[in-house]
Amino acid sequence: MITEKGKTFVVSTEHTSYMMTVLKTGHLVHLGYGPRINEIPDPAQFLGPEPAIVGTVCYWDDDHPGVIPTNLALEYSAPFRGDNREAALVVDYGNGATSLDLLYKGHRVYEGKDISSPISLQPEDGNETLEIELYDSATRISVTLSYTVFPCSDVIVRSAILENNTKNDIVIKNIASMQMDIPSDGWTLYSYDGAWARERYEHRRELQPGITIIDSKLGFSGNEHNPLIYLENSKGEAYGFNLIYSGNHRELVEVSPFGKTRVMNGINPYGFEWKLAPGEYFTSPEAIMVYSKNGREDAALSFHSFINEFIVSGKWRKKERPVLLNSWEGCYFDFDEEKVYHLAECAKELGAELFVLDDGWFGKRTDDTKGLGDWYTNRDRFPNGMEAFAERIRSLGLIFGIWMEPEMVNMDSDLYRAHPDWIISHPKRRPLPCRHQFILDLSREDVREYIHDSVALILNETRAGYIKWDMNRAVSDLYSFSDENHPIGELLHRYIFGLYDILGRLKKEFPDVLFEGCASGGNRYDLAMLMFMPQTWASDNTDLYDRVSIQEGTLSGYPLSTMGAHVSASPGHQSLRVSRIDSRFNIAAFGVLGYELDVTRLSEEEKNAIKDQIAFYKKYRKVFQYGEFRKLRISDNQRFWYTTLGKTTIALEIQTLNEVHTGRNDRLYLPIAEDGKMYRISARKEYIPSSFLGDKSASYGKNTTEDFVAEVSGTILREYGLVLGPQFTGKEFQDSTRILGDFGSRMYVIEELG
Ligand code: DGJ
């Protein structure tokens, strides 16, 4: 709901309100963002008398000596007009001049939302939008800020549209998607950072005066810093921000000398500029934001439901996703048709529903130095062609899925030999390689056509039901050989929009195909990719211990349904860590489950264990993919994950290292258990291989975990915890002895009774 009185605005979601007002000087200022209020506040009660600030800062004019731009909580800012903080909008409108007065000109409230960008979220019934135009009378440049609310959601969607009403070209140097000046300091910033194989680890920092920047310069949203951030204060209030964009992004937080905290996000100005001719406009990517008085975990749940409802679209929106087996870690490049067929046969026996043929099926691609770009079947490996192979997979009763990396090319490929000018590279430099590959220039129409046609051909020929769309490098040597001659500062943004153009077309033409985004694992895990591809491969690292951090970080902003998580071999190919197959499953089950190992070489016991895992996962698939994810940290060594849907919760107790002779019984907690309700708890049975117990195997005498069933009240389950059997402690086994081991875990199904 959006309400207004005079020039005071309240943008309300189900549980939150965002308030702004226009000062007499025309500045649009932020009043507060917090729990919902059903009134229009008197701005004076939020702003109070103008504080006395003296010294070197500029004031507005002699009629308004108390209006100090650098101390206002501005909704959007520009440089060199008294605000000394980082500016949301930097426009060169002539000879480097950038100063602007962004003052209120007008506003409108309407049902629906702006869709002027290819990645604008689609309008939904119940959308309401407030647009406020800020105008600089000296140049006639105007920027329109947009605030949209969605039905039954606490997320506010924001964007900024810049219009060039001048008579000359202007150049955008920076255009933030949103700015919010929180009228207080003392906030803690949470960001999700890493690199290949350790994506989205959560980091926290107490903010001090000055600027903190989280950004990507990789050309893509990147694995180094995700666009997701949170601010939390000591009262436990949290603000969450994310950006619907897959290119370079920047999240900037600035604590001012006067106790205010500015937050903005948008396209990273690094390497970016955009020429706007008279009469043209530029729409920023949309930003989403959320407030919660119960911390960032609660805020994350608002993001989760928003993504499931409004970001993911098409056939796979809110649909259960198939359990897959992917050929990569089981075969890498070493396979022929029969080998992968046997893998698929075995996967089917175990209960998988989708077989994904990963890298190595096309051109001369027998290793990663060659073949990328040549999207025709390697007939040495598949003598009867891919169409015939896909048919064989389907006749096993499996969906056929295929890997492609359409944005890239190896120099050793027919494509590169024919079109050396199609890659992003500088005419005077040797292009820097990365995994022996180079990036095709998607700002060019001929390149986009080639990519679209290659993918469409494979999908048509094979009738694949799934495609894994990979992208394995960072950008370098920014330059385009296109004869359209756009400024190089526009290239990365044009690239990303070129990608959206291809994906948009493919999504329309192949509405049933499930797209999974992948970029060396999680190098492009962002909201815009999720608009085209409902799920993303979270990380090439499938190690169960590292995955705890990777998946927790990912789930801080993205729902379970979007996150691919696989069970792979032991010792793990990234960590060499040894682990039990059920411990690996427990972690991978919190997401979209897959397997990525040579299942044909497993023991019969391990195969049976996988059969049980997949059957269990299918039974609770909705809970694993669409439940509300929560977590509870008991100590550095023990934590719980939960996913809850309706009356069912799956709880996972995760242990880092086995501690000996603690004399302690672990307890199972459910923080959302309710007073006056009863809960039935049962442990999922796990397979304990005799190799895991070694000499102790005979005295244990069985190869599964203990039976555990209990009923307990909500109050006990929430406040005191349900006591569990003791862990193995170096002596004899009893029926109740629990074996978790290092990096072990135990899964419990908790049903609310009645
Ligand atoms: C990187 C991906 O993240 C892997 O899963 C795999 O598909 C390889 N590329 C194949 O080259």
mmCIF file with all atom_site columns, C-alpha atoms in Angstrom, residues 268-403:
data_model
loop_
_atom_site.group_PDB
_atom_site.id
_atom_site.type_symbol
_atom_site.label_atom_id
_atom_site.label_alt_id
_atom_site.label_comp_id
_atom_site.label_asym_id
_atom_site.label_entity_id
_atom_site.label_seq_id
_atom_site.pdbx_PDB_ins_code
_atom_site.Cartn_x
_atom_site.Cartn_y
_atom_site.Cartn_z
_atom_site.occupancy
_atom_site.B_iso_or_equiv
_atom_site.pdbx_formal_charge
_atom_site.auth_seq_id
_atom_site.auth_comp_id
_atom_site.auth_asym_id
_atom_site.auth_atom_id
_atom_site.pdbx_PDB_model_num
ATOM 1   C CA . ASN A 1 268 ? 29.647 -0.793  -10.742 1.00 0.00 ? 268 ASN A CA 1
ATOM 2   C CA . PRO A 1 269 ? 30.936 2.539   -12.103 1.00 0.00 ? 269 PRO A CA 1
ATOM 3   C CA . TYR A 1 270 ? 34.325 0.826   -12.574 1.00 0.00 ? 270 TYR A CA 1
ATOM 4   C CA . GLY A 1 271 ? 34.900 0.623   -16.343 1.00 0.00 ? 271 GLY A CA 1
ATOM 5   C CA . PHE A 1 272 ? 31.354 1.822   -16.977 1.00 0.00 ? 272 PHE A CA 1
ATOM 6   C CA . GLU A 1 273 ? 29.986 4.856   -18.728 1.00 0.00 ? 273 GLU A CA 1
ATOM 7   C CA . TRP A 1 274 ? 26.923 5.332   -20.842 1.00 0.00 ? 274 TRP A CA 1
ATOM 8   C CA . LYS A 1 275 ? 26.269 7.982   -23.460 1.00 0.00 ? 275 LYS A CA 1
ATOM 9   C CA . LEU A 1 276 ? 22.736 9.334   -23.463 1.00 0.00 ? 276 LEU A CA 1
ATOM 10  C CA . ALA A 1 277 ? 21.587 11.395  -26.438 1.00 0.00 ? 277 ALA A CA 1
ATOM 11  C CA . PRO A 1 278 ? 18.991 14.133  -26.028 1.00 0.00 ? 278 PRO A CA 1
ATOM 12  C CA . GLY A 1 279 ? 15.571 12.616  -25.345 1.00 0.00 ? 279 GLY A CA 1
ATOM 13  C CA . GLU A 1 280 ? 16.993 9.216   -24.385 1.00 0.00 ? 280 GLU A CA 1
ATOM 14  C CA . TYR A 1 281 ? 16.588 7.587   -21.023 1.00 0.00 ? 281 TYR A CA 1
ATOM 15  C CA . PHE A 1 282 ? 18.490 4.928   -19.070 1.00 0.00 ? 282 PHE A CA 1
ATOM 16  C CA . THR A 1 283 ? 16.841 2.568   -16.614 1.00 0.00 ? 283 THR A CA 1
ATOM 17  C CA . SER A 1 284 ? 18.973 1.179   -13.801 1.00 0.00 ? 284 SER A CA 1
ATOM 18  C CA . PRO A 1 285 ? 18.686 -2.482  -12.881 1.00 0.00 ? 285 PRO A CA 1
ATOM 19  C CA . GLU A 1 286 ? 16.163 -3.043  -10.117 1.00 0.00 ? 286 GLU A CA 1
ATOM 20  C CA . ALA A 1 287 ? 17.265 -3.343  -6.518  1.00 0.00 ? 287 ALA A CA 1
ATOM 21  C CA . ILE A 1 288 ? 15.321 -5.193  -3.870  1.00 0.00 ? 288 ILE A CA 1
ATOM 22  C CA . MET A 1 289 ? 15.337 -4.406  -0.187  1.00 0.00 ? 289 MET A CA 1
ATOM 23  C CA . VAL A 1 290 ? 13.759 -5.681  2.958   1.00 0.00 ? 290 VAL A CA 1
ATOM 24  C CA . TYR A 1 291 ? 13.523 -4.751  6.640   1.00 0.00 ? 291 TYR A CA 1
ATOM 25  C CA . SER A 1 292 ? 13.112 -7.138  9.546   1.00 0.00 ? 292 SER A CA 1
ATOM 26  C CA . LYS A 1 293 ? 13.058 -6.440  13.251  1.00 0.00 ? 293 LYS A CA 1
ATOM 27  C CA . ASN A 1 294 ? 14.164 -10.038 13.846  1.00 0.00 ? 294 ASN A CA 1
ATOM 28  C CA . GLY A 1 295 ? 17.543 -10.016 12.173  1.00 0.00 ? 295 GLY A CA 1
ATOM 29  C CA . ARG A 1 296 ? 18.916 -11.050 8.841   1.00 0.00 ? 296 ARG A CA 1
ATOM 30  C CA . GLU A 1 297 ? 17.732 -14.652 8.984   1.00 0.00 ? 297 GLU A CA 1
ATOM 31  C CA . ASP A 1 298 ? 14.156 -13.424 9.080   1.00 0.00 ? 298 ASP A CA 1
ATOM 32  C CA . ALA A 1 299 ? 14.925 -10.900 6.344   1.00 0.00 ? 299 ALA A CA 1
ATOM 33  C CA . ALA A 1 300 ? 16.350 -13.760 4.263   1.00 0.00 ? 300 ALA A CA 1
ATOM 34  C CA . LEU A 1 301 ? 12.992 -15.566 4.461   1.00 0.00 ? 301 LEU A CA 1
ATOM 35  C CA . SER A 1 302 ? 11.345 -12.515 2.886   1.00 0.00 ? 302 SER A CA 1
ATOM 36  C CA . PHE A 1 303 ? 13.896 -12.628 0.076   1.00 0.00 ? 303 PHE A CA 1
ATOM 37  C CA . HIS A 1 304 ? 13.326 -16.377 -0.326  1.00 0.00 ? 304 HIS A CA 1
ATOM 38  C CA . SER A 1 305 ? 9.580  -16.139 -0.764  1.00 0.00 ? 305 SER A CA 1
ATOM 39  C CA . PHE A 1 306 ? 9.944  -13.127 -3.061  1.00 0.00 ? 306 PHE A CA 1
ATOM 40  C CA . ILE A 1 307 ? 12.391 -15.009 -5.292  1.00 0.00 ? 307 ILE A CA 1
ATOM 41  C CA . ASN A 1 308 ? 10.223 -18.125 -5.423  1.00 0.00 ? 308 ASN A CA 1
ATOM 42  C CA . GLU A 1 309 ? 7.123  -16.043 -6.200  1.00 0.00 ? 309 GLU A CA 1
ATOM 43  C CA . PHE A 1 310 ? 8.308  -13.222 -8.416  1.00 0.00 ? 310 PHE A CA 1
ATOM 44  C CA . ILE A 1 311 ? 11.871 -13.716 -9.671  1.00 0.00 ? 311 ILE A CA 1
ATOM 45  C CA . VAL A 1 312 ? 11.642 -17.304 -10.866 1.00 0.00 ? 312 VAL A CA 1
ATOM 46  C CA . SER A 1 313 ? 9.060  -17.495 -13.617 1.00 0.00 ? 313 SER A CA 1
ATOM 47  C CA . GLY A 1 314 ? 7.759  -19.892 -16.218 1.00 0.00 ? 314 GLY A CA 1
ATOM 48  C CA . LYS A 1 315 ? 7.035  -23.590 -15.991 1.00 0.00 ? 315 LYS A CA 1
ATOM 49  C CA . TRP A 1 316 ? 9.555  -24.332 -13.222 1.00 0.00 ? 316 TRP A CA 1
ATOM 50  C CA . ARG A 1 317 ? 8.337  -21.642 -10.845 1.00 0.00 ? 317 ARG A CA 1
ATOM 51  C CA . LYS A 1 318 ? 7.418  -23.362 -7.558  1.00 0.00 ? 318 LYS A CA 1
ATOM 52  C CA . LYS A 1 319 ? 7.761  -26.753 -9.289  1.00 0.00 ? 319 LYS A CA 1
ATOM 53  C CA . GLU A 1 320 ? 9.630  -29.636 -7.736  1.00 0.00 ? 320 GLU A CA 1
ATOM 54  C CA . ARG A 1 321 ? 12.989 -30.107 -9.422  1.00 0.00 ? 321 ARG A CA 1
ATOM 55  C CA . PRO A 1 322 ? 14.286 -33.488 -10.599 1.00 0.00 ? 322 PRO A CA 1
ATOM 56  C CA . VAL A 1 323 ? 17.081 -35.381 -8.861  1.00 0.00 ? 323 VAL A CA 1
ATOM 57  C CA . LEU A 1 324 ? 19.956 -35.516 -11.331 1.00 0.00 ? 324 LEU A CA 1
ATOM 58  C CA . LEU A 1 325 ? 23.155 -37.327 -12.010 1.00 0.00 ? 325 LEU A CA 1
ATOM 59  C CA . ASN A 1 326 ? 25.833 -35.231 -13.687 1.00 0.00 ? 326 ASN A CA 1
ATOM 60  C CA . SER A 1 327 ? 28.695 -36.866 -15.574 1.00 0.00 ? 327 SER A CA 1
ATOM 61  C CA . TRP A 1 328 ? 31.416 -34.301 -14.748 1.00 0.00 ? 328 TRP A CA 1
ATOM 62  C CA . GLU A 1 329 ? 33.192 -35.520 -11.613 1.00 0.00 ? 329 GLU A CA 1
ATOM 63  C CA . GLY A 1 330 ? 32.511 -39.143 -12.502 1.00 0.00 ? 330 GLY A CA 1
ATOM 64  C CA . CYS A 1 331 ? 34.188 -38.905 -15.930 1.00 0.00 ? 331 CYS A CA 1
ATOM 65  C CA . TYR A 1 332 ? 35.625 -35.445 -16.559 1.00 0.00 ? 332 TYR A CA 1
ATOM 66  C CA . PHE A 1 333 ? 36.756 -35.611 -20.208 1.00 0.00 ? 333 PHE A CA 1
ATOM 67  C CA . ASP A 1 334 ? 37.413 -39.330 -20.158 1.00 0.00 ? 334 ASP A CA 1
ATOM 68  C CA . PHE A 1 335 ? 34.336 -41.008 -21.653 1.00 0.00 ? 335 PHE A CA 1
ATOM 69  C CA . ASP A 1 336 ? 32.603 -42.434 -24.659 1.00 0.00 ? 336 ASP A CA 1
ATOM 70  C CA . GLU A 1 337 ? 28.951 -43.110 -25.297 1.00 0.00 ? 337 GLU A CA 1
ATOM 71  C CA . GLU A 1 338 ? 28.883 -46.501 -23.564 1.00 0.00 ? 338 GLU A CA 1
ATOM 72  C CA . LYS A 1 339 ? 30.563 -45.220 -20.437 1.00 0.00 ? 339 LYS A CA 1
ATOM 73  C CA . VAL A 1 340 ? 28.115 -42.381 -19.919 1.00 0.00 ? 340 VAL A CA 1
ATOM 74  C CA . TYR A 1 341 ? 25.209 -44.617 -20.901 1.00 0.00 ? 341 TYR A CA 1
ATOM 75  C CA . HIS A 1 342 ? 26.143 -47.074 -18.115 1.00 0.00 ? 342 HIS A CA 1
ATOM 76  C CA . LEU A 1 343 ? 26.400 -44.174 -15.722 1.00 0.00 ? 343 LEU A CA 1
ATOM 77  C CA . ALA A 1 344 ? 22.878 -43.135 -16.702 1.00 0.00 ? 344 ALA A CA 1
ATOM 78  C CA . GLU A 1 345 ? 21.583 -46.725 -16.418 1.00 0.00 ? 345 GLU A CA 1
ATOM 79  C CA . CYS A 1 346 ? 22.980 -47.000 -12.935 1.00 0.00 ? 346 CYS A CA 1
ATOM 80  C CA . ALA A 1 347 ? 21.633 -43.541 -11.998 1.00 0.00 ? 347 ALA A CA 1
ATOM 81  C CA . LYS A 1 348 ? 18.177 -44.681 -13.063 1.00 0.00 ? 348 LYS A CA 1
ATOM 82  C CA . GLU A 1 349 ? 18.415 -47.810 -10.877 1.00 0.00 ? 349 GLU A CA 1
ATOM 83  C CA . LEU A 1 350 ? 19.308 -45.608 -7.934  1.00 0.00 ? 350 LEU A CA 1
ATOM 84  C CA . GLY A 1 351 ? 16.288 -43.379 -8.466  1.00 0.00 ? 351 GLY A CA 1
ATOM 85  C CA . ALA A 1 352 ? 17.679 -40.359 -10.341 1.00 0.00 ? 352 ALA A CA 1
ATOM 86  C CA . GLU A 1 353 ? 15.279 -38.647 -12.738 1.00 0.00 ? 353 GLU A CA 1
ATOM 87  C CA . LEU A 1 354 ? 17.585 -36.597 -14.954 1.00 0.00 ? 354 LEU A CA 1
ATOM 88  C CA . PHE A 1 355 ? 20.900 -37.452 -16.566 1.00 0.00 ? 355 PHE A CA 1
ATOM 89  C CA . VAL A 1 356 ? 23.181 -34.540 -17.424 1.00 0.00 ? 356 VAL A CA 1
ATOM 90  C CA . LEU A 1 357 ? 25.904 -35.013 -19.993 1.00 0.00 ? 357 LEU A CA 1
ATOM 91  C CA . ASP A 1 358 ? 28.521 -32.467 -18.964 1.00 0.00 ? 358 ASP A CA 1
ATOM 92  C CA . ASP A 1 359 ? 31.514 -31.033 -20.832 1.00 0.00 ? 359 ASP A CA 1
ATOM 93  C CA . GLY A 1 360 ? 33.323 -33.005 -23.572 1.00 0.00 ? 360 GLY A CA 1
ATOM 94  C CA . TRP A 1 361 ? 30.581 -34.150 -25.972 1.00 0.00 ? 361 TRP A CA 1
ATOM 95  C CA . PHE A 1 362 ? 31.188 -31.701 -28.841 1.00 0.00 ? 362 PHE A CA 1
ATOM 96  C CA . GLY A 1 363 ? 33.765 -30.589 -31.400 1.00 0.00 ? 363 GLY A CA 1
ATOM 97  C CA . LYS A 1 364 ? 37.300 -31.722 -30.568 1.00 0.00 ? 364 LYS A CA 1
ATOM 98  C CA . ARG A 1 365 ? 36.720 -31.133 -26.890 1.00 0.00 ? 365 ARG A CA 1
ATOM 99  C CA . THR A 1 366 ? 38.681 -33.932 -25.251 1.00 0.00 ? 366 THR A CA 1
ATOM 100 C CA . ASP A 1 367 ? 40.325 -31.536 -22.807 1.00 0.00 ? 367 ASP A CA 1
ATOM 101 C CA . ASP A 1 368 ? 39.828 -27.914 -21.877 1.00 0.00 ? 368 ASP A CA 1
ATOM 102 C CA . THR A 1 369 ? 42.291 -26.487 -24.427 1.00 0.00 ? 369 THR A CA 1
ATOM 103 C CA . LYS A 1 370 ? 40.079 -26.951 -27.462 1.00 0.00 ? 370 LYS A CA 1
ATOM 104 C CA . GLY A 1 371 ? 36.664 -27.189 -29.012 1.00 0.00 ? 371 GLY A CA 1
ATOM 105 C CA . LEU A 1 372 ? 34.660 -24.557 -27.127 1.00 0.00 ? 372 LEU A CA 1
ATOM 106 C CA . GLY A 1 373 ? 32.395 -22.823 -29.591 1.00 0.00 ? 373 GLY A CA 1
ATOM 107 C CA . ASP A 1 374 ? 31.997 -25.822 -31.920 1.00 0.00 ? 374 ASP A CA 1
ATOM 108 C CA . TRP A 1 375 ? 28.580 -27.012 -30.868 1.00 0.00 ? 375 TRP A CA 1
ATOM 109 C CA . TYR A 1 376 ? 28.356 -30.124 -33.031 1.00 0.00 ? 376 TYR A CA 1
ATOM 110 C CA . THR A 1 377 ? 28.520 -33.641 -31.638 1.00 0.00 ? 377 THR A CA 1
ATOM 111 C CA . ASN A 1 378 ? 31.871 -35.381 -31.406 1.00 0.00 ? 378 ASN A CA 1
ATOM 112 C CA . ARG A 1 379 ? 31.158 -38.435 -33.585 1.00 0.00 ? 379 ARG A CA 1
ATOM 113 C CA . ASP A 1 380 ? 34.184 -40.342 -32.266 1.00 0.00 ? 380 ASP A CA 1
ATOM 114 C CA . ARG A 1 381 ? 32.444 -40.390 -28.917 1.00 0.00 ? 381 ARG A CA 1
ATOM 115 C CA . PHE A 1 382 ? 28.829 -40.545 -30.077 1.00 0.00 ? 382 PHE A CA 1
ATOM 116 C CA . PRO A 1 383 ? 28.944 -42.363 -33.425 1.00 0.00 ? 383 PRO A CA 1
ATOM 117 C CA . ASN A 1 384 ? 25.183 -42.158 -33.896 1.00 0.00 ? 384 ASN A CA 1
ATOM 118 C CA . GLY A 1 385 ? 24.904 -38.532 -32.947 1.00 0.00 ? 385 GLY A CA 1
ATOM 119 C CA . MET A 1 386 ? 23.470 -36.761 -29.929 1.00 0.00 ? 386 MET A CA 1
ATOM 120 C CA . GLU A 1 387 ? 19.887 -37.160 -31.020 1.00 0.00 ? 387 GLU A CA 1
ATOM 121 C CA . ALA A 1 388 ? 20.246 -40.944 -30.827 1.00 0.00 ? 388 ALA A CA 1
ATOM 122 C CA . PHE A 1 389 ? 22.045 -40.796 -27.490 1.00 0.00 ? 389 PHE A CA 1
ATOM 123 C CA . ALA A 1 390 ? 19.369 -38.531 -26.008 1.00 0.00 ? 390 ALA A CA 1
ATOM 124 C CA . GLU A 1 391 ? 16.782 -41.047 -27.160 1.00 0.00 ? 391 GLU A CA 1
ATOM 125 C CA . ARG A 1 392 ? 18.663 -43.891 -25.433 1.00 0.00 ? 392 ARG A CA 1
ATOM 126 C CA . ILE A 1 393 ? 18.660 -41.871 -22.206 1.00 0.00 ? 393 ILE A CA 1
ATOM 127 C CA . ARG A 1 394 ? 14.959 -41.183 -22.522 1.00 0.00 ? 394 ARG A CA 1
ATOM 128 C CA . SER A 1 395 ? 14.221 -44.835 -23.127 1.00 0.00 ? 395 SER A CA 1
ATOM 129 C CA . LEU A 1 396 ? 15.762 -45.514 -19.707 1.00 0.00 ? 396 LEU A CA 1
ATOM 130 C CA . GLY A 1 397 ? 12.991 -43.320 -18.304 1.00 0.00 ? 397 GLY A CA 1
ATOM 131 C CA . LEU A 1 398 ? 15.300 -40.380 -17.608 1.00 0.00 ? 398 LEU A CA 1
ATOM 132 C CA . ILE A 1 399 ? 15.139 -36.752 -18.682 1.00 0.00 ? 399 ILE A CA 1
ATOM 133 C CA . PHE A 1 400 ? 18.050 -35.929 -20.963 1.00 0.00 ? 400 PHE A CA 1
ATOM 134 C CA . GLY A 1 401 ? 20.109 -32.894 -19.950 1.00 0.00 ? 401 GLY A CA 1
ATOM 135 C CA . ILE A 1 402 ? 23.137 -31.366 -21.589 1.00 0.00 ? 402 ILE A CA 1
ATOM 136 C CA . TRP A 1 403 ? 25.999 -28.988 -20.727 1.00 0.00 ? 403 TRP A CA 1
#
